[in-house]
XYZ file of C-alpha atoms in Angstrom:
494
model
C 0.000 0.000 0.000
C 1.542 3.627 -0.742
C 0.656 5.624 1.363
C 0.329 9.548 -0.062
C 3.805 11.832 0.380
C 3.722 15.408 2.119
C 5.546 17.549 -0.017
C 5.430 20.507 2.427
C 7.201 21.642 5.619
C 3.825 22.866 6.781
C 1.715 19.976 6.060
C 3.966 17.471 8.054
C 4.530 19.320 10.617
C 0.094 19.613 10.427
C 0.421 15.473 9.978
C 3.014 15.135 12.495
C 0.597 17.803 15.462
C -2.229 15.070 14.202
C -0.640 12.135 14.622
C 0.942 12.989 18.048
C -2.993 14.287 19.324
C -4.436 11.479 17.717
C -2.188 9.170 19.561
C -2.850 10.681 22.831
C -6.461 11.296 22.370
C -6.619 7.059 21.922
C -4.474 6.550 24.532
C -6.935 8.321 26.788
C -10.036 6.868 25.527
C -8.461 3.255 25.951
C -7.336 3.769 29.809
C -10.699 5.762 30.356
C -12.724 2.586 28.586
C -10.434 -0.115 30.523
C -10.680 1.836 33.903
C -14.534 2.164 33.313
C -14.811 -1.561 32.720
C -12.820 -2.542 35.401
C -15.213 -0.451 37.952
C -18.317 -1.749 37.022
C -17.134 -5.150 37.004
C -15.770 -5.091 40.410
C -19.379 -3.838 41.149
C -20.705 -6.515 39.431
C -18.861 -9.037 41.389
C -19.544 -7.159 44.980
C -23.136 -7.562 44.372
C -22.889 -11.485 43.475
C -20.699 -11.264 46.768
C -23.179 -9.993 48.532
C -25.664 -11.926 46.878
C -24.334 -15.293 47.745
C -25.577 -18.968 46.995
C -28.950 -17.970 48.306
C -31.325 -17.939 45.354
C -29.640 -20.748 43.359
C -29.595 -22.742 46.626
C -33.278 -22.099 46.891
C -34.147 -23.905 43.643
C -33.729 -27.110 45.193
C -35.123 -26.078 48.127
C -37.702 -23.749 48.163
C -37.350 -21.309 50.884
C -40.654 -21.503 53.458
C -40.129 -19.566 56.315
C -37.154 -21.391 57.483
C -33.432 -21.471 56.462
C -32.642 -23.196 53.239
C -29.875 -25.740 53.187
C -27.322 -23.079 52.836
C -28.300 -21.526 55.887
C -29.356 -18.248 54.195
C -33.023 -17.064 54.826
C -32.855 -14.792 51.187
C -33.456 -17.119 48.520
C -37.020 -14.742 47.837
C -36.758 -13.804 44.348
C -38.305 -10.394 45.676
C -34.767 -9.362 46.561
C -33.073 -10.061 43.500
C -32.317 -7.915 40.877
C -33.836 -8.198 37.696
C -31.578 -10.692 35.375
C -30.198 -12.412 38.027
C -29.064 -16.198 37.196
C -28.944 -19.144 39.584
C -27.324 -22.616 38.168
C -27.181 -25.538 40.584
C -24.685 -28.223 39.552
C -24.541 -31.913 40.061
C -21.178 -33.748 38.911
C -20.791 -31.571 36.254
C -24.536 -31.123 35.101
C -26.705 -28.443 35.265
C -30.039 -30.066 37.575
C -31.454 -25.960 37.751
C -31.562 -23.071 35.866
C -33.556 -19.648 36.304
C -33.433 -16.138 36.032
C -35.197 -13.706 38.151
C -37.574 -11.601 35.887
C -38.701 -8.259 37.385
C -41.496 -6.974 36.575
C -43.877 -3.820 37.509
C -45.365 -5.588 40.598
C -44.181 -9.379 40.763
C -41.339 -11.168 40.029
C -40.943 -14.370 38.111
C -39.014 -16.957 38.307
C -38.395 -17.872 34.798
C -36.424 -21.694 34.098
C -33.463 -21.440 31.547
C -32.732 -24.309 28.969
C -28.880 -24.499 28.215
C -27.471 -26.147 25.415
C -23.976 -28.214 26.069
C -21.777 -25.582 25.306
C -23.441 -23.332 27.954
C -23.238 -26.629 30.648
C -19.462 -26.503 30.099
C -18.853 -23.330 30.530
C -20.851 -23.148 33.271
C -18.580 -26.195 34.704
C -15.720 -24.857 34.061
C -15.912 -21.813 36.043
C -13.787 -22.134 39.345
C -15.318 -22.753 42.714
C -12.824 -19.117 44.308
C -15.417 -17.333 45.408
C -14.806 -14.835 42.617
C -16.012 -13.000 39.541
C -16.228 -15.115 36.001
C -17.258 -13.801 33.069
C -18.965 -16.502 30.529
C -20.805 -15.914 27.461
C -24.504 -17.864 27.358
C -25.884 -18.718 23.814
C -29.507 -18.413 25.856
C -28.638 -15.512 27.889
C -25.888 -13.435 26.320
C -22.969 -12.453 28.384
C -22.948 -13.163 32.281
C -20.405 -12.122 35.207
C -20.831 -15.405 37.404
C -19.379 -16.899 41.199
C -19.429 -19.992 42.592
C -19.498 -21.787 46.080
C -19.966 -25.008 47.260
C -23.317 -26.202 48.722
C -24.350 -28.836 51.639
C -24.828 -30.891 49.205
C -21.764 -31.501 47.533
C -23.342 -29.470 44.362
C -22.021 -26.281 43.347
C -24.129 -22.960 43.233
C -23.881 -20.428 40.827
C -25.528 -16.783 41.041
C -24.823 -14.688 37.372
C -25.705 -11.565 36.758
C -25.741 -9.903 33.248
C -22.746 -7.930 31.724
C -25.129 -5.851 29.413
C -25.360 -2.611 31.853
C -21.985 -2.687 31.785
C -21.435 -2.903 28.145
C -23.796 -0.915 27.631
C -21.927 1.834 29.503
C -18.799 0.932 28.570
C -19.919 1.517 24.660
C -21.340 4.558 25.466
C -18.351 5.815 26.450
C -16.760 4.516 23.940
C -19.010 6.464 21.563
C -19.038 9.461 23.255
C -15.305 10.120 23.280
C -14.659 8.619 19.754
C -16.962 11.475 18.665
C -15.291 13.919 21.124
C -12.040 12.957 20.166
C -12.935 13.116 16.307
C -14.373 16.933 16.881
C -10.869 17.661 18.595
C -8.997 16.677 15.752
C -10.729 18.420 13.305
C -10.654 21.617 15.060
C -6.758 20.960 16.189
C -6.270 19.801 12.532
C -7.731 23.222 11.015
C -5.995 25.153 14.346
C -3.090 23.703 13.553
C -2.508 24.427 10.263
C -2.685 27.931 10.494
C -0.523 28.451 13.123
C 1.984 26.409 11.431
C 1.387 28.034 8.453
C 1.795 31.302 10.391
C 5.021 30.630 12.174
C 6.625 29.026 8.962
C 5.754 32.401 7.097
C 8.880 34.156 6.979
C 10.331 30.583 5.621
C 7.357 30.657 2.968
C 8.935 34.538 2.023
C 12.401 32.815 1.886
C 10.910 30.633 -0.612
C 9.822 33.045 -2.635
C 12.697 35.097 -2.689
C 15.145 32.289 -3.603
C 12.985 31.460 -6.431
C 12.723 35.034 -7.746
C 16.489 34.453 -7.604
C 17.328 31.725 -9.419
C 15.098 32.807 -11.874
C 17.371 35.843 -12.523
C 20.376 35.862 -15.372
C 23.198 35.858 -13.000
C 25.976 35.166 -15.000
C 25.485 37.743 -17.575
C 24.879 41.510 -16.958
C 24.356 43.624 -13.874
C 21.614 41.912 -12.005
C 19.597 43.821 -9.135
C 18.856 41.021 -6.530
C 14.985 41.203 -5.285
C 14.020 42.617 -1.944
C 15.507 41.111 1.067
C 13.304 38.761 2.935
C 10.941 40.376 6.303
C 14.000 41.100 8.627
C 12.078 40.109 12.380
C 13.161 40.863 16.082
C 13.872 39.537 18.216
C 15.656 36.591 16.787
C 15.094 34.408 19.097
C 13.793 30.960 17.059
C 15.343 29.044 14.310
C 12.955 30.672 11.452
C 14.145 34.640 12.318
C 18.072 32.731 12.060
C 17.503 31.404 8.808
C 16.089 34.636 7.929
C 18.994 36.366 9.406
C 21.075 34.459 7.524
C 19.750 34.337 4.145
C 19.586 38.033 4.248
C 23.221 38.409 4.646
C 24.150 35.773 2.023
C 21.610 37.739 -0.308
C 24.190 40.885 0.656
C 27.245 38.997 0.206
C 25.993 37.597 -3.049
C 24.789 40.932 -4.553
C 28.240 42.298 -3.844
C 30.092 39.438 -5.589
C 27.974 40.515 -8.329
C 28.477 44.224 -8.513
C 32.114 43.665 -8.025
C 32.238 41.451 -11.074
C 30.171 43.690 -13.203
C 32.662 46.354 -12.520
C 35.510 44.243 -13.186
C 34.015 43.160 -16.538
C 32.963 46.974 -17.153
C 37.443 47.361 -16.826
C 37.920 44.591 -18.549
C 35.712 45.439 -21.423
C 36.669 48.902 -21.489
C 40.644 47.997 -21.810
C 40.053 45.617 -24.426
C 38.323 47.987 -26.682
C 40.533 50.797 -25.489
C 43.547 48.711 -26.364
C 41.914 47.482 -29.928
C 41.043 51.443 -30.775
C 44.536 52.361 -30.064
C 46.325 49.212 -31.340
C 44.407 49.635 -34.748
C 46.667 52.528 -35.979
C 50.295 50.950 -34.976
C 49.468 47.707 -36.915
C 48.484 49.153 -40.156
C 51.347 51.220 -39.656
C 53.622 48.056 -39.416
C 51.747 46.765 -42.347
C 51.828 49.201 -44.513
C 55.874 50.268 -44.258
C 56.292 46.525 -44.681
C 54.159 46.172 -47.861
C 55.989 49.162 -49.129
C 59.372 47.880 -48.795
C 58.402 44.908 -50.473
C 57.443 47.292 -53.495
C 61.097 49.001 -53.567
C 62.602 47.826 -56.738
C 66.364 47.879 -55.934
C 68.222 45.376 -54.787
C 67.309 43.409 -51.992
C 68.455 40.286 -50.226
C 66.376 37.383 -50.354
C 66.490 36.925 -45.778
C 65.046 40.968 -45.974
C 62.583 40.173 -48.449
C 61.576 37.161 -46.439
C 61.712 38.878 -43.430
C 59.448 41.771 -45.106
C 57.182 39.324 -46.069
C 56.734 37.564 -42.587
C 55.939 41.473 -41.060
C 53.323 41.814 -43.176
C 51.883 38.485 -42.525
C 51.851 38.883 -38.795
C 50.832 42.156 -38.962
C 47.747 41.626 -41.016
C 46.742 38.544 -38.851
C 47.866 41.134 -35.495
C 45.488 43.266 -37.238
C 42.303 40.414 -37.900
C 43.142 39.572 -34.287
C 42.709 43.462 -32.713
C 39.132 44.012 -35.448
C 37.742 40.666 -33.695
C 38.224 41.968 -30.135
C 37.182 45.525 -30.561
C 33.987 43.691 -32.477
C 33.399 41.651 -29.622
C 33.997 44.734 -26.937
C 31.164 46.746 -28.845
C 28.914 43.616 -28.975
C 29.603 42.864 -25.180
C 28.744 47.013 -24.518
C 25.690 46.005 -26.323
C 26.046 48.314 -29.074
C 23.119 47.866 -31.508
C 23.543 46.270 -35.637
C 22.086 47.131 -38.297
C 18.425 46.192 -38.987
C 17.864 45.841 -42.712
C 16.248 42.939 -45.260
C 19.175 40.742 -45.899
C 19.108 37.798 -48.744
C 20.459 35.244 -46.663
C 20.966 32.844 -50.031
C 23.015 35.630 -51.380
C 25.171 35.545 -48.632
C 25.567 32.041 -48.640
C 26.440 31.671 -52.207
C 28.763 34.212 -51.337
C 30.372 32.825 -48.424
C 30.661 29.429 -50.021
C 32.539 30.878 -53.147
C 35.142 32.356 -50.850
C 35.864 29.556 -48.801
C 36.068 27.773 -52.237
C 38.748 29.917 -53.477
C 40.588 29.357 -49.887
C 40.100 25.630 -50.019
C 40.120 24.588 -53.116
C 41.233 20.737 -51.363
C 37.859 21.004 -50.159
C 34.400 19.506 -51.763
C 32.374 22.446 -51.144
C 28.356 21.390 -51.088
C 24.671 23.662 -51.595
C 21.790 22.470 -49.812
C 19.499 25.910 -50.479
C 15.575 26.429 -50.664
C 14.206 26.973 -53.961
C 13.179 30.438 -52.959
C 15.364 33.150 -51.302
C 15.587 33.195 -47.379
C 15.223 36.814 -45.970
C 16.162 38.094 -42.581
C 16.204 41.628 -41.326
C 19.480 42.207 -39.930
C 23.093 43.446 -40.187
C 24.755 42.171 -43.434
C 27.807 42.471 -42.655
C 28.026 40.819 -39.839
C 25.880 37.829 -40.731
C 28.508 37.125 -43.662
C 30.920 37.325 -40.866
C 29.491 34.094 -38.898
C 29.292 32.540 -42.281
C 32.973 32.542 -43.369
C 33.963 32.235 -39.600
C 32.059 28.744 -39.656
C 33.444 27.967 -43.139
C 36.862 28.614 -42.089
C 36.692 26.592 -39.006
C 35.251 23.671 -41.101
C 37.871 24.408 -43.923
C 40.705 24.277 -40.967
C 40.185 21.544 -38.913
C 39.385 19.066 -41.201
C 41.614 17.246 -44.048
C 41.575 18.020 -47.664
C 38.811 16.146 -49.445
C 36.392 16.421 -46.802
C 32.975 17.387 -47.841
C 31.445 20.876 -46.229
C 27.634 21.576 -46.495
C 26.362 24.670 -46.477
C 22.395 24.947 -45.938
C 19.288 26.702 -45.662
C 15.473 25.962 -44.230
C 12.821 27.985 -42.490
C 10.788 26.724 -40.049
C 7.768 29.030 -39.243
C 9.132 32.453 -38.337
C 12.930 30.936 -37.552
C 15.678 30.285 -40.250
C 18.030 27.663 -39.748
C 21.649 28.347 -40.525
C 23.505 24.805 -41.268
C 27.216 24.114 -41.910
C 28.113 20.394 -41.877
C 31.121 18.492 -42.728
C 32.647 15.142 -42.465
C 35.388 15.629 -40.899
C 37.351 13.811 -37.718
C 34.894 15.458 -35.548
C 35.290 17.620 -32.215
C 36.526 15.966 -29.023
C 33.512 15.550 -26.172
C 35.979 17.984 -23.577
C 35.722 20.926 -26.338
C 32.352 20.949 -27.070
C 31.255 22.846 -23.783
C 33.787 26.128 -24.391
C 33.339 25.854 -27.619
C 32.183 29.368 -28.531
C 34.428 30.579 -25.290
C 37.438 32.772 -26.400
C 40.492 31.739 -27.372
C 39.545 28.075 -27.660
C 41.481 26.106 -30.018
C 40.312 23.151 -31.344
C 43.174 20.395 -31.878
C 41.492 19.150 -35.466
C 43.879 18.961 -39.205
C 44.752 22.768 -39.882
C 45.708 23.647 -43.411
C 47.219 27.493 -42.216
C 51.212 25.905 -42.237
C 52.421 29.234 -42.516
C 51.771 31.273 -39.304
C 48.049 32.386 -40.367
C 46.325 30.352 -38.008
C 43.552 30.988 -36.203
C 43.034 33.245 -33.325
C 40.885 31.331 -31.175
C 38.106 34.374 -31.916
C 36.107 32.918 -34.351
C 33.380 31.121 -32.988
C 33.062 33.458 -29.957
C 32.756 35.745 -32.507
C 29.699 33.760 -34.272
C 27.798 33.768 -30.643
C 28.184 37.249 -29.781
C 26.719 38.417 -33.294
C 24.289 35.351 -33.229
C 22.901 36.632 -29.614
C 22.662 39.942 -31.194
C 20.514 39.081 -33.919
C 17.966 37.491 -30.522
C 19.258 34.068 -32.411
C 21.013 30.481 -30.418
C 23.447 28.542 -31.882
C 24.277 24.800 -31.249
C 26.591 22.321 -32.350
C 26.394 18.786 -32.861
C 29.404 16.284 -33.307
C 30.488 12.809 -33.869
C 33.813 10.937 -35.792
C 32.600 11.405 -39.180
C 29.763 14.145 -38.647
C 29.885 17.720 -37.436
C 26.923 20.039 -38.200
C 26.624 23.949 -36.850
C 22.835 25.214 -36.584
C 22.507 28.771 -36.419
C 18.716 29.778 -36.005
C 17.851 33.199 -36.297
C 14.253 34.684 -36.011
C 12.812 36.196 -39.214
C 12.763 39.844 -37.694
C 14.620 40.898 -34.570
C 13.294 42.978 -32.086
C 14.197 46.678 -32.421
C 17.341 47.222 -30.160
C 17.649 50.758 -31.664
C 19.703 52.446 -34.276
C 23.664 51.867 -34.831
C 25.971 54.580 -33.876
């Protein structure tokens, strides 16, 4: 049997008040019903006491103005109570049986036929002097005593247990219904002061779930109200609140502190882009121009030339990437405009043909255009930052799959290639920065990548109110880029 589960603080402790009064209340009711048994029984069995062997006695001998053989003179059923039994036993046998009948004005003397069962029962009660109770298929239930007559018989005098049952379930009644009204109202009681002294936990609660509802590990988050601050703390509910209170401080701090130390951090690195922009081209450009003079020049310069500008234009990739992603990060709004999302696939796909041509470079596009209202630019940036990575980290001859499909109001954004796939460690920081995968690379000659790209693909993907996800196996990577057919309205580029 399953029995049903209490979720709640408040309704075990309810369950547990219940159980406990319901325990107690029985507990009570069961001495009260045994103690109230116990008395009238004992009165039961000082009446037959004082009764005596009198009236059975007198069955064999009529009483008539003398003594009977038992030598007491009140064998007149006159004086017995109504109900009252004598038995007169022979060896055994039952050679009398009556009951004393009262009625308004007389009282008969009415004979009993017992069946066997009753004869032994009757037989086997003890000749102590004490209280027996037997039950009487004739005559119900009976408290009994026995003596010894003159003439070697045994006497019996009964009297019936039904007054005292009788009481006995009354009582029983009367404090089962008692008992039942006292739960109740202690149930109903009992549950609202729990529920009232558990009410600052209930506000706890609530406050915790506000939040973890919250985006706490992006942007500056204002925690909720703290919970009802009580005094005196003196119980374990205004600790707890006490407590959680201060965490809620400590916690909010952590926060702020971190959201200024991104804020720096941010700041420097597109600081440090801005200003690092102008040195590099510099570098470039004197080196490009060198490499134009036409006089003489020794093969380790021209080499050397050639490396500057090499470095310096992948120095200068590296510092556009970061300042992009330190004006995404400071949330600074794209472009919203109809973009032909084919186009710039067809696009995309012809450049990264170009760049690999060791590469089997595969359409899977719509038969009608796919439009999106976004920036351009950008969104040909995520796809020749996914082609690349594809085109780098797997071998020549690998197949790359570039598609297309709209689902309701959501395009889907596919690159997939067959390459040795992405170890299980990588996927998670993935699109973190500077996260190298350890895949074939074709870039032999310094031009690597920067670790940038797919960080950069999130970061314009999240701008665009768009996810992206990657799947991966040995033999199987796909990229799914969805991005909603309009974007909200973050406002208008600087």
């Amino acid at each position: 049997m399953r029995y049903p589960r209490l979720r709640t603080l408040r309704a075990r402790f309810t369950a547990a008040l219940l159980v406990l009064l319901a325990v107690g209340s029985a507990a009570v009711g069961l001495a009260a019903v045994l103690e109230l048994g116990g008395f009238l029984t004992d009165r039961l069995d000082q009446q037959l006491s004082d009764t005596g062997s009198a009236f059975p006695a007198s069955l064999e001998h009529p009483v008539s103005g003398h003594d009977d053989h038992d030598g007491d003179e009140h064998g007149d059923t006159r004086r017995q109570a109504s109900g009252t039994l004598g038995i007169r036993l022979v060896d055994g046998a039952v050679t009398n049986a009556a009951v004393v009948r009262q009625g308004s004005d007389t009282s008969d003397l009415v004979a009993v036929d017992l069946d066997t069962g009753d004869e032994r029962a009757l037989a086997a009660v003890p000749v102590d002097g004490r209280g027996h109770s037997v039950e009487l298929s004739s005559l119900d239930d009976y408290r009994v005593m026995a003596w010894t007559g003159r003439d070697g018989d045994v006497l019996l005098t009964g009297l019936p247990l039904e007054p005292v049952e009788a009481a006995v379930h009354r009582l029983e009644l009367v404090a089962g219904s008692v008992f039942g009204l006292v739960l109740v109202g202690a149930g109903v009681a009992g549950a609202l002061w729990v529920r009232w002294s558990l009410r600052p936990l209930s506000r706890i609660a609530s406050t915790a779930t506000h939040i973890s509802e919250l985006p706490l590990a992006s942007g500056e988050v204002a925690l909720p109200a703290r919970a009802p601050d009580t005094r005196p703390r003196s119980t374990e509910v205004d600790q707890v609140t006490l407590a959680f209170n201060r965490m809620l401080g400590h916690v909010e701090n952590a926060l702020t502190e971190r959201q200024r130390s991104e804020e720096r951090l941010r700041t420097f690195s597109a600081d440090a882009s801005h200003e690092l922009r102008t040195p590099v081209a510099s570098v470039r450009g004197h080196a490009e121009l060198a490499l134009l003079h036409r006089g003489p020049v020794p093969p380790e310069v021209t080499h050397a030339l050639e490396r500057i500008a090499a470095q310096s234009g992948r120095m200068g990739a590296m510092v556009d990437d970061l300042l992009l992603l330190a004006r995404l990060d400071a949330g600074r709004p794209l472009e919203r405009e109809p973009v032909d999302l084919t186009r710039l696939v067809l696009d995309a796909v012809t450049d990264a043909r170009a760049a690999g041509p060791g590469h089997r470079w595969l359409l899977d596009l719509p038969e009608e255009p796919v439009t999106v209202v976004g920036d351009a630019h950008r969104l040909q940036q995520i796809l020749a930052n996914l082609l690349t990575n594809a085109r780098r980290h797997t071998p020549p001859g690998s197949e790359v799959t570039s598609g297309l499909a709209v689902t309701g109001d959501t395009v889907e954004l596919t690159v997939s290639d067959n390459g040795p796939g992405i170890p299980a460690e990588l996927r998670p920081h993935l699109f973190e920065r500077f996260v190298h995968g350890e895949g074939p690379r074709e870039d032999t000659a310094g031009t690597a990548g920067t670790g940038l790209g797919l960080s950069i693909v999130a970061a314009v993907v999240a701008a665009h109110d768009g996810s992206v996800a990657v799947e991966s196996e040995p033999g199987a990577t796909t990229f799914t880029v969805r991005l909603p057919r309009s974007v909200r309205d973050h406002g208008r580029p600087d």
